[in-house]
Coordinates of C-alpha atoms in Angstrom, one line a residue:
X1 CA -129.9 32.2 -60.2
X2 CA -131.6 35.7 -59.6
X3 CA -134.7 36.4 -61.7
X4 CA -132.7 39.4 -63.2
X5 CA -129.9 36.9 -64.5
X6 CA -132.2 34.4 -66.1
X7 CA -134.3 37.4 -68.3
X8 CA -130.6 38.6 -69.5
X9 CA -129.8 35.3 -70.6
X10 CA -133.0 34.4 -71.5
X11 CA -133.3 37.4 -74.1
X12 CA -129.1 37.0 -74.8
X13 CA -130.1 33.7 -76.3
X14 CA -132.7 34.1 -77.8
X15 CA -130.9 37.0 -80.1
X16 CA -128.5 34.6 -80.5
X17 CA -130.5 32.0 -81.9
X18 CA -132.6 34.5 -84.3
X19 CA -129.0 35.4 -85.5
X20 CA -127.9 32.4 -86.4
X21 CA -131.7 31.1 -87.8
X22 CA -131.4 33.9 -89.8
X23 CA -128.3 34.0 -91.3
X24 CA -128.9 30.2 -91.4
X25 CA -132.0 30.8 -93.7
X26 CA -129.7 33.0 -96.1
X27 CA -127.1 29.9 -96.4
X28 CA -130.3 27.5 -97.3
X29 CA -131.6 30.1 -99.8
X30 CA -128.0 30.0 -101.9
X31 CA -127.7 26.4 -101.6
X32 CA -131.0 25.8 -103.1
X33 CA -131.9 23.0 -100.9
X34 CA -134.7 24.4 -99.2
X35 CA -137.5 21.4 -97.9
X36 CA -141.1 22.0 -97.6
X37 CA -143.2 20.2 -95.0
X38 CA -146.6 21.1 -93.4
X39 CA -146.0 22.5 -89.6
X40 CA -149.4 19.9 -88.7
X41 CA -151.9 17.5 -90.1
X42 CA -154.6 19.0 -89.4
X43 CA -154.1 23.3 -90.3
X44 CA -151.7 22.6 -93.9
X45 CA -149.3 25.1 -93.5
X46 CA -146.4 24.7 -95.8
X47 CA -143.0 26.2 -94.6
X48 CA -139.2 25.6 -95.3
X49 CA -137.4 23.6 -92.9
X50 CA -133.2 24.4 -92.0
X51 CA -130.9 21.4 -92.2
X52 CA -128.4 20.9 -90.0
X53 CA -125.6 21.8 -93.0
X54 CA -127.1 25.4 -93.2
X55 CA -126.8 25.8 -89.3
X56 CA -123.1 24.1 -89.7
X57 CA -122.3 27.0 -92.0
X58 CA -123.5 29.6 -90.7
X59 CA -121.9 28.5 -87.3
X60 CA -118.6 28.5 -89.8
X61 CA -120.0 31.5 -91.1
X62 CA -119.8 33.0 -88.0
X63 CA -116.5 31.9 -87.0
X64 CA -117.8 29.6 -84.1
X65 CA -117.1 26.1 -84.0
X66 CA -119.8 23.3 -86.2
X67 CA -122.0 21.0 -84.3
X68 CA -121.4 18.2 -85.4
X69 CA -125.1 16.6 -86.5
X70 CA -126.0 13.6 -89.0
X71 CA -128.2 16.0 -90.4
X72 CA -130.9 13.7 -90.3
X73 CA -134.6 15.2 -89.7
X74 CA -137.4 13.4 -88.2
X75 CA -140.6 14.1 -89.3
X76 CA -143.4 16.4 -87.3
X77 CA -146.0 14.1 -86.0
X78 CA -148.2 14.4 -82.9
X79 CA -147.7 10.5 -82.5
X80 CA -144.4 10.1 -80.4
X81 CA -144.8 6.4 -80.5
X82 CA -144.9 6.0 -84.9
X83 CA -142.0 3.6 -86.0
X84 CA -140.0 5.3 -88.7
X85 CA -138.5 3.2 -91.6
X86 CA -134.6 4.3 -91.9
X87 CA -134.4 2.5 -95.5
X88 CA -137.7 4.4 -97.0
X89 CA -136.4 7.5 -95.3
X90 CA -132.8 7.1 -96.9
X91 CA -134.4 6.3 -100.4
X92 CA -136.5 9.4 -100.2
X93 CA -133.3 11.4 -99.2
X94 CA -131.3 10.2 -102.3
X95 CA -133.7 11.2 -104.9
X96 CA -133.0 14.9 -104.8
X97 CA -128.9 14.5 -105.2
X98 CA -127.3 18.1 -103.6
X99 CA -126.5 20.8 -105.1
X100 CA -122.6 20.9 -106.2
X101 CA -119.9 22.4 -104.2
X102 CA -119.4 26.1 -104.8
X103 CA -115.5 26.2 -106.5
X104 CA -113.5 28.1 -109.0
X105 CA -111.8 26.0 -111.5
X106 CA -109.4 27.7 -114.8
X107 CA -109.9 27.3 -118.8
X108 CA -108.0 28.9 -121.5
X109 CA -110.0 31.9 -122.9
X110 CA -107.6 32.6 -125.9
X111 CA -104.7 30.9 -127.2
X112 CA -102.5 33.2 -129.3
X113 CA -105.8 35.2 -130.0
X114 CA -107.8 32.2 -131.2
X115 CA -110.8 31.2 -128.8
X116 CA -110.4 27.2 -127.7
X117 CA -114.1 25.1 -128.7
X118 CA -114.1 23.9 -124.9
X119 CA -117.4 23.7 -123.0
X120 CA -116.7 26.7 -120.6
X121 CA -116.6 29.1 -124.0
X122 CA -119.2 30.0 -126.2
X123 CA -120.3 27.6 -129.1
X124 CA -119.5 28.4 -132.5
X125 CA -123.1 30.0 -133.2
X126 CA -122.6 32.6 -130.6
X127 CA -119.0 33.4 -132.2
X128 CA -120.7 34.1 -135.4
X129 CA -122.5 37.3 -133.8
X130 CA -119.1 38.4 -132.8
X131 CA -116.6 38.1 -135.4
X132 CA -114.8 40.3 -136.1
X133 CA -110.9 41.7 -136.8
X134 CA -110.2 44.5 -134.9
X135 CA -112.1 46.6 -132.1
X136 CA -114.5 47.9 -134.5
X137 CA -117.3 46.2 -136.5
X138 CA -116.2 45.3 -139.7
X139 CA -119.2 43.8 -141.8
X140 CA -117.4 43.4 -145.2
X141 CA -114.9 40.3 -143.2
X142 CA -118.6 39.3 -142.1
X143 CA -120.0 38.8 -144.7
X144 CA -117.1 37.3 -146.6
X145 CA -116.4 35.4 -143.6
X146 CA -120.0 33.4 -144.2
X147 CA -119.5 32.5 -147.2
X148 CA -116.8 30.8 -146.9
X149 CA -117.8 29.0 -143.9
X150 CA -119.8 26.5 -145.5
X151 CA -115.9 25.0 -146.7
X152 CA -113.6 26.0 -144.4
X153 CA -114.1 26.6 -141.1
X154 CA -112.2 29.8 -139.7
X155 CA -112.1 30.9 -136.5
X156 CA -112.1 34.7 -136.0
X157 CA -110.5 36.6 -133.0
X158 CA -112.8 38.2 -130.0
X159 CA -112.0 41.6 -129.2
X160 CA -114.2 41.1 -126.6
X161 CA -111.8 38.8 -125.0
X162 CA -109.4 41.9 -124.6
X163 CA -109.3 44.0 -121.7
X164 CA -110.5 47.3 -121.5
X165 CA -106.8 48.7 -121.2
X166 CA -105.6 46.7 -124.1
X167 CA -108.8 47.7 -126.2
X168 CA -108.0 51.2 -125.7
X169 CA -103.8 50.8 -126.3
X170 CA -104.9 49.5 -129.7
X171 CA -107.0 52.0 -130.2
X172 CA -104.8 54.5 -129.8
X173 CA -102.3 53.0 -131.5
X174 CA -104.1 52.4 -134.5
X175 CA -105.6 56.0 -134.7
X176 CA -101.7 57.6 -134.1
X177 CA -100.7 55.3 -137.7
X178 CA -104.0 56.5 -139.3
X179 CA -104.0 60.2 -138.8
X180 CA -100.2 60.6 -140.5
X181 CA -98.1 62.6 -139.8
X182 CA -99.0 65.5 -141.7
X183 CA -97.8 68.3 -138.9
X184 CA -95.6 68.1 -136.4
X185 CA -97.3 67.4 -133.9
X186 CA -99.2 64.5 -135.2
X187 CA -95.8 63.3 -136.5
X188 CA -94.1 63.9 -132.8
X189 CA -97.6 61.6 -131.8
X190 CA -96.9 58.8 -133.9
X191 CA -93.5 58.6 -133.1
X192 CA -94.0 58.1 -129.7
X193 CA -96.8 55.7 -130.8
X194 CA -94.0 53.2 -132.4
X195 CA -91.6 54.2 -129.8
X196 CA -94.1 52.8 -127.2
X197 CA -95.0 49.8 -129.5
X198 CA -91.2 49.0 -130.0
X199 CA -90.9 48.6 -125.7
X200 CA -93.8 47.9 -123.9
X201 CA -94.5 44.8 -122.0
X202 CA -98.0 42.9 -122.0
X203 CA -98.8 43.0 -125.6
X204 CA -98.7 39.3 -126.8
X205 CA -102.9 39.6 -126.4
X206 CA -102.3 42.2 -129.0
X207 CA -100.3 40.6 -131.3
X208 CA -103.1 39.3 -133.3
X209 CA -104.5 42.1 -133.8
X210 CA -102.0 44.2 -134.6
X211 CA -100.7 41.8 -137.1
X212 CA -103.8 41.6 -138.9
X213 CA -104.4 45.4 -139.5
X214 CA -100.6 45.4 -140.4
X215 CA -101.2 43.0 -143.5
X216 CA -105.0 44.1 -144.3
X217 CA -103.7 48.0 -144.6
X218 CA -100.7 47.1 -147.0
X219 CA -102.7 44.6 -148.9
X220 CA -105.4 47.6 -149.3
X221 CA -103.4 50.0 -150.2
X222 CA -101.2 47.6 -152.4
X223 CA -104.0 46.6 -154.4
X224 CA -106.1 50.2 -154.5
X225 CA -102.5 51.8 -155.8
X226 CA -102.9 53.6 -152.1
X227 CA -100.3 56.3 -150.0
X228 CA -96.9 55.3 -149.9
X229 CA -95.9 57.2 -147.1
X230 CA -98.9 55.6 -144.9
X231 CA -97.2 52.6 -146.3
X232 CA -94.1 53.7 -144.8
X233 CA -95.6 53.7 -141.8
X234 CA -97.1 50.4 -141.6
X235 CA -93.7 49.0 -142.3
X236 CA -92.1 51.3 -139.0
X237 CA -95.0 49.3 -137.1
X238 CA -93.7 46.0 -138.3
X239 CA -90.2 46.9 -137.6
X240 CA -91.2 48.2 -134.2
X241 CA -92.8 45.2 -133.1
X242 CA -90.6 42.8 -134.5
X243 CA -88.0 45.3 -132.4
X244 CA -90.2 44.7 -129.5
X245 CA -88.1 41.8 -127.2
X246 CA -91.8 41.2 -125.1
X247 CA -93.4 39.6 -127.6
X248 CA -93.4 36.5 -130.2
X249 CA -94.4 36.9 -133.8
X250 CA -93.7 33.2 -134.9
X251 CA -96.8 32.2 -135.0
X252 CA -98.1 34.9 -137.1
X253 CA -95.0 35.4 -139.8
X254 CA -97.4 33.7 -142.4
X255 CA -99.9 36.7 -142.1
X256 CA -97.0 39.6 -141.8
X257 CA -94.8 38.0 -144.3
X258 CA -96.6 37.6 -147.2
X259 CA -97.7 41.4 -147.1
X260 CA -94.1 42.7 -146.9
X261 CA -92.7 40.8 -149.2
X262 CA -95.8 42.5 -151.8
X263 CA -94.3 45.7 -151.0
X264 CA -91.4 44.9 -152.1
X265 CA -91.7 43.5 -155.3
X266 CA -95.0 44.6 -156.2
X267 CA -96.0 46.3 -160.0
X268 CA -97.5 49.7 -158.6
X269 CA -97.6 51.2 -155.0
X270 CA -98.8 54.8 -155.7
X271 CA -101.0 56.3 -158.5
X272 CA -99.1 59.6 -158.9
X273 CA -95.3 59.7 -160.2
X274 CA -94.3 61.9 -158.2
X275 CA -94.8 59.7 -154.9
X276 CA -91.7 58.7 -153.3
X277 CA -92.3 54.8 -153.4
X278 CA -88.9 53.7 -154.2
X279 CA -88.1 54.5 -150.0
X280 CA -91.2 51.8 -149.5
X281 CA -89.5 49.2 -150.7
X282 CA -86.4 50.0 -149.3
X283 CA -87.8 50.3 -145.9
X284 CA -89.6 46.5 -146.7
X285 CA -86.9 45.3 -148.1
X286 CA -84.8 46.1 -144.6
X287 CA -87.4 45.1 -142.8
X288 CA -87.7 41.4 -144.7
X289 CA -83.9 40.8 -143.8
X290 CA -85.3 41.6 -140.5
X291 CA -87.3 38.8 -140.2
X292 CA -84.9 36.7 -141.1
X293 CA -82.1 37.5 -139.0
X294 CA -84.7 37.1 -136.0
X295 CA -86.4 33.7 -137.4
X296 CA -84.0 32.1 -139.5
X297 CA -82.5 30.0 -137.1
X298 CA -86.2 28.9 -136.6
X299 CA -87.5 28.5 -139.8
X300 CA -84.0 27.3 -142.0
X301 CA -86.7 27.4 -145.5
X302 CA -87.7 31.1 -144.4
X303 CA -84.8 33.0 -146.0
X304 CA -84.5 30.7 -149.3
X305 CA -88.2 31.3 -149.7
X306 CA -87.6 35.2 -148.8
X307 CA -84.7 34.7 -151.9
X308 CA -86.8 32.4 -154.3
X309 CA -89.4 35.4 -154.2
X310 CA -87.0 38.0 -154.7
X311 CA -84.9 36.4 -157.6
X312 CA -88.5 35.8 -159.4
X313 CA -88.6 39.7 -159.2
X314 CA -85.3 40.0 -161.3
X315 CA -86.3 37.9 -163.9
X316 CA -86.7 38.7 -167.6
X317 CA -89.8 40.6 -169.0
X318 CA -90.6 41.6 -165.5
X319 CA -91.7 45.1 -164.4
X320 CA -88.7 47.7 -163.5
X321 CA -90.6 48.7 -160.5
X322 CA -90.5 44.7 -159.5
X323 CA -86.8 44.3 -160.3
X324 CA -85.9 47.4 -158.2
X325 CA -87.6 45.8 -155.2
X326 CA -85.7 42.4 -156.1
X327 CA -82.2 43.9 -156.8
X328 CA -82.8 45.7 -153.2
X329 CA -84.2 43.0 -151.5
X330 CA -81.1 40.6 -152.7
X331 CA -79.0 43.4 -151.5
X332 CA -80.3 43.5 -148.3
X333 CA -79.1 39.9 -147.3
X334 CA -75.3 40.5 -147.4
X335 CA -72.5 39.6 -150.6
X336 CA -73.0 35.9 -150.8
X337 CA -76.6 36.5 -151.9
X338 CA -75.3 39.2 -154.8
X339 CA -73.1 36.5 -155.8
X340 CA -75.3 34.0 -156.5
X341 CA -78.3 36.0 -158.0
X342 CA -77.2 39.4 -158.6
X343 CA -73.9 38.6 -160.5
X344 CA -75.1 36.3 -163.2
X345 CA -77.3 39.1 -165.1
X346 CA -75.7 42.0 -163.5
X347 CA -73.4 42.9 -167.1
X348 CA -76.6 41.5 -168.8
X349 CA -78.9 43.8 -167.5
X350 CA -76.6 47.0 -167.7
X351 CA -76.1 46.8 -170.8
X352 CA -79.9 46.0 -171.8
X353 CA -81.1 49.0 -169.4
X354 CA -78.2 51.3 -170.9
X355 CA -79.7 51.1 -174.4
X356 CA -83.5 51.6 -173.2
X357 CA -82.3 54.5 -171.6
X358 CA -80.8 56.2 -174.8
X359 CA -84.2 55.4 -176.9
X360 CA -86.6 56.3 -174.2
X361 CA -88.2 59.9 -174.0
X362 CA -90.9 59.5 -171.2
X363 CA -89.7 60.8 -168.0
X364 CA -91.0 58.2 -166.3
X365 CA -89.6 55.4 -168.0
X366 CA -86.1 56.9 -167.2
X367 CA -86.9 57.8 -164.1
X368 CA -87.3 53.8 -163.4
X369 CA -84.2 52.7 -165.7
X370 CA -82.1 55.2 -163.6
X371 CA -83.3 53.7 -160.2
X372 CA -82.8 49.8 -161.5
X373 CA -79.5 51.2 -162.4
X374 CA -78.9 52.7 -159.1
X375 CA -80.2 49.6 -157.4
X376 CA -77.7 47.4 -159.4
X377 CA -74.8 49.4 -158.6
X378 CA -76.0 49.3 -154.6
X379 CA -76.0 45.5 -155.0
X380 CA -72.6 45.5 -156.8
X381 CA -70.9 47.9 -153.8
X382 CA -72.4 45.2 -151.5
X383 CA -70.7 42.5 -153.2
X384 CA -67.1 44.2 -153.6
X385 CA -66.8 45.5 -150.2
X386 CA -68.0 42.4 -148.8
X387 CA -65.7 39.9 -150.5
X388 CA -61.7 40.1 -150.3
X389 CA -59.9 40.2 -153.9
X390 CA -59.5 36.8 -154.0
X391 CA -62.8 36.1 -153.8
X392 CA -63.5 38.6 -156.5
X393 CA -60.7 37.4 -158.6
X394 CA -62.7 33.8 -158.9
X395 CA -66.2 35.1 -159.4
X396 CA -65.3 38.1 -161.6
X397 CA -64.0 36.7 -164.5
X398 CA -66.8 34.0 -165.0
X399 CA -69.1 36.9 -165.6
X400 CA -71.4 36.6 -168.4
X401 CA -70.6 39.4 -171.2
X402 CA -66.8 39.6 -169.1
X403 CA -64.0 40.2 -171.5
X404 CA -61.7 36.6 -170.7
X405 CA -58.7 38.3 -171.8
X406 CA -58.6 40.4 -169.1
X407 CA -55.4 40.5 -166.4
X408 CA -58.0 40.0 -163.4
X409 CA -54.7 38.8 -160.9
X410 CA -54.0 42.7 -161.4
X411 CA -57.6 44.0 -160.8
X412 CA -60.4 41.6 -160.0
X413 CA -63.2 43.6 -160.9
X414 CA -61.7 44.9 -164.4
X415 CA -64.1 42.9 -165.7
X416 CA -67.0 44.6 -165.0
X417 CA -65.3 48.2 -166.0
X418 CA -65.9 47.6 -169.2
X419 CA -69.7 47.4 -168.6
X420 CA -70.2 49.8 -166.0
X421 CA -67.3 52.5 -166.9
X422 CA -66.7 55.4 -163.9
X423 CA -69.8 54.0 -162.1
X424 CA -67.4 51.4 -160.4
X425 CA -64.7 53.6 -158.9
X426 CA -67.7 54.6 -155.6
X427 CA -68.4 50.8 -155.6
X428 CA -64.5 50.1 -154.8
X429 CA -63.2 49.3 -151.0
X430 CA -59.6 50.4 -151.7

C-alpha cells in the first residue's frame, strides 16, 4: 500500500473514531451511567470511561450496524499477568442497578373534567393551589371550598388541564353571554355564540365547565333577584348544548337540573315589575321538557321527579309567581300530565283567582292573577286538543265544582263552561 493511501486512511479513521467517541460520550451523558476510574496508579487522574452500550448506540445512532460486545471492561493495570476474580467483578457490577429504559407509557389526565388521584398526577396538596371553576381565579369557591374540606372531600376541576384552544373557546363564549345583547351587534355576536355552541365538535372537555357557570349564574341571579333577560340567555345556552348531538350531559343533569327547574318555579326572578320574567319561565319550562325527552329513556324517575317538583308549585298557599311556573311547566309535558294534575284544581282555582281579581286594586297583584289565569287556560287548550271527546267525556264530568247534571254525551267540556264562560271557545279543537 502507497504511503499516500495509508495517511488517507489513517486520518479517515481516525475522524471516524472521534465521531463516534464523541457522539458515544453524549449517549453515556443521557444515560447517566458514566464510570470513573484513574488512567494510572501512579499520576491519579480520574476520567470517565465509555461502555460498550454507549458505543452500541451510537453505532445504532448512526445507522451502522452494533458490535456485538459483553460489555465487560477489564481494569487498567500495568501488570498483564494479575488474575482477575469474575464473581467479585460481577458483584461490584450489580450494585449500581441501570438506569431504566427511556419509554412513553399513557394515564388518564381528566375523566369527565375531574382529575383521577393516580401517581402520574399531582397529589391532592398541589390541586388545592389550583382549584378553581372556570378559567379565571375565583377566590370566594376557594375559600368556601376549604372549609368544607375538612368533611367532605371535593375534587375541583383544572382549567389547566384544558388546551389553550379550548381555554380561549370558553372564553369567548362566556364573554358573548355576559356582554348581552344590548345593540345589535352584540346581539348578532351572541347569536352566533349559541349557534356555534349548538354544533361544534370537541367540546365534551368543556362540558364541565360550561355546566357549572350555567347553574352558578342562574343560582346568582335567582337568589340576588338578578336580570331576567341575562337569565334568558343562560337558558338559550342550556338549550343549545343540550341541542348540541357532540356531546353528553348525563353525567352532569344533577348540576344543570336543579338550577332550571329554580327558574321555573321560583318566588321572584327580577326586582322591578316591569321586567318581563314571565318569558323566563316559559323558556325553562320548555327547556325542562327538553331534558326529559333526551334523558327519560335513561333516567325513567327523571320526569316524575321533573312533575313531583312542579305539582308542589300548584299547591295551595303557594306564591302566584310559583304556580304560573308550575301550571306552565305541567303544560309543557303533553295532555296526560294536565289530566292528572292540572284538572283536579283547575275549576277550583278559577273560581278562587276570579274573586281575588274583583277585590284587588294593586296592579301588580292583577297583573299576576291575569297570568295564572292565562297559564291555566294554556294548560286547559293543551288538554282539549290533545284528547279525543271521548276521552274528555270521562274526565270532564268528574271535575271537582262540575255541574253532574250536565248532558256531557252532547258536549264534553260543558262542564267546565260554567266556570270559565267565553274563555273556553279559543281552548276548543272543533
Amino acid at each position: 500500500m502507497q504511503n499516500t493511501a495509508k495517511t488517507t486512511l489513517a486520518s479517515l479513521v481516525e475522524e471516524h473514531l472521534t465521531s463516534l467517541v464523541r457522539e458515544a460520550i453524549c449517549v453515556q451523558k443521557h444515560a447517566k451511567r458514566a464510570r470513573f476510574h484513574l488512567t494510572t496508579e501512579n499520576d491519579g487522574i480520574i476520567r470517565r470511561r465509555l461502555h460498550a452500550e454507549d458505543i452500541n448506540l451510537a453505532l445504532q445512532w448512526r445507522g451502522s450496524e452494533k458490535l456485538y460486545a459483553t460489555g465487560t471492561v477489564l481494569p487498567t493495570t500495568n501488570d498483564s499477568k494479575k488474575k482477575v476474580d469474575l464473581n467479585a467483578y460481577l458483584k461490584r457490577e450489580m450494585q449500581d442497578r441501570p438506569p431504566s429504559e427511556l419509554g412513553l407509557t399513557m394515564h388518564w389526565l381528566a375523566v369527565d373534567g375531574n382529575q383521577p388521584n393516580i401517581m402520574q398526577n399531582p397529589r391532592n396538596e398541589q390541586l388545592l393551589n389550583s382549584a378553581m371553576h372556570r378559567v379565571e381565579d375565583n377566590n370566594d369557591q376557594f375559600e368556601d371550598y376549604q372549609e368544607r374540606r375538612q368533611g367532605v372531600q371535593v375534587r375541583k376541576l383544572l382549567p389547566r388541564l384544558l388546551s389553550e384552544e379550548l381555554q380561549l373557546y370558553f372564553a369567548r363564549i362566556t364573554l358573548a353571554i355576559e356582554k348581552g345583547g344590548s345593540t345589535p351587534a352584540d346581539r348578532q355576536q351572541q347569536d352566533a355564540a349559541l349557534t356555534r355552541l349548538a354544533r361544534d365538535a370537541g367540546l365534551q372537555e368543556l362540558v364541565p365547565f360550561f355546566v357549572q357557570y350555567l347553574a352558578k349564574q342562574l343560582h346568582f341571579h335567582v337568589s340576588s333577584v338578578g336580570h331576567p333577560e341575562h337569565c334568558r340567555t343562560l337558558i338559550r345556552m342550556a338549550r343549545s348544548l343540550l341541542a348540541n348531538p357532540h356531546i353528553h350531559l348525563e353525567l352532569h343533569l344533577h348540576q344543570l337540573l336543579p338550577a332550571i327547574l329554580t327558574t321555573v318555579v321560583a318566588k321572584n326572578l327580577s326586582a322591578k315589575a316591569s321586567d318581563n320574567h314571565w318569558a323566563l319561565r316559559d323558556d325553562a319550562a320548555q327547556t325542562l321538557r327538553q331534558i326529559c325527552d333526551l334523558f327519560g329513556e335513561k333516567y325513567p324517575s327523571l320526569k316524575a321527579t321533573v312533575l313531583k317538583t312542579l305539582c308542589e308549585a300548584i299547591g295551595e298557599n303557594r306564591p302566584l309567581t310559583t304556580v304560573y311556573g308550575g301550571l306552565i311547566g305541567i303544560a309543557c309535558f303533553g295532555p296526560r300530565a294536565v289530566d292528572a294534575f292540572v284538572l283536579p284544581v283547575s275549576i277550583q282555582y278559577w273560581n278562587l283567582w276570579t274573586v281575588k281579581l274583583e277585590k284587588s286594586t294593586e296592579l301588580i297583584n292583577r297583573c299576576e292573577i291575569q297570568r295564572c289565569q292565562q297559564a291555566l287556560l294554556t294548560a286547559l287548550s293543551v288538554f282539549l286538543q290533545g284528547t279525543s271527546l271521548q276521552e274528555q267525556a270521562a274526565r270532564l264530568p268528574n271535575l271537582p265544582g262540575s255541574n253532574k247534571d250536565t248532558d256531557i254525551d252532547a258536549l264534553p267540556h260543558r262542564a267546565l263552561e260554567d266556570a270559565l264562560g267565553d274563555q273556553l271557545i279559543p281552548l276548543r279543537n272543533e
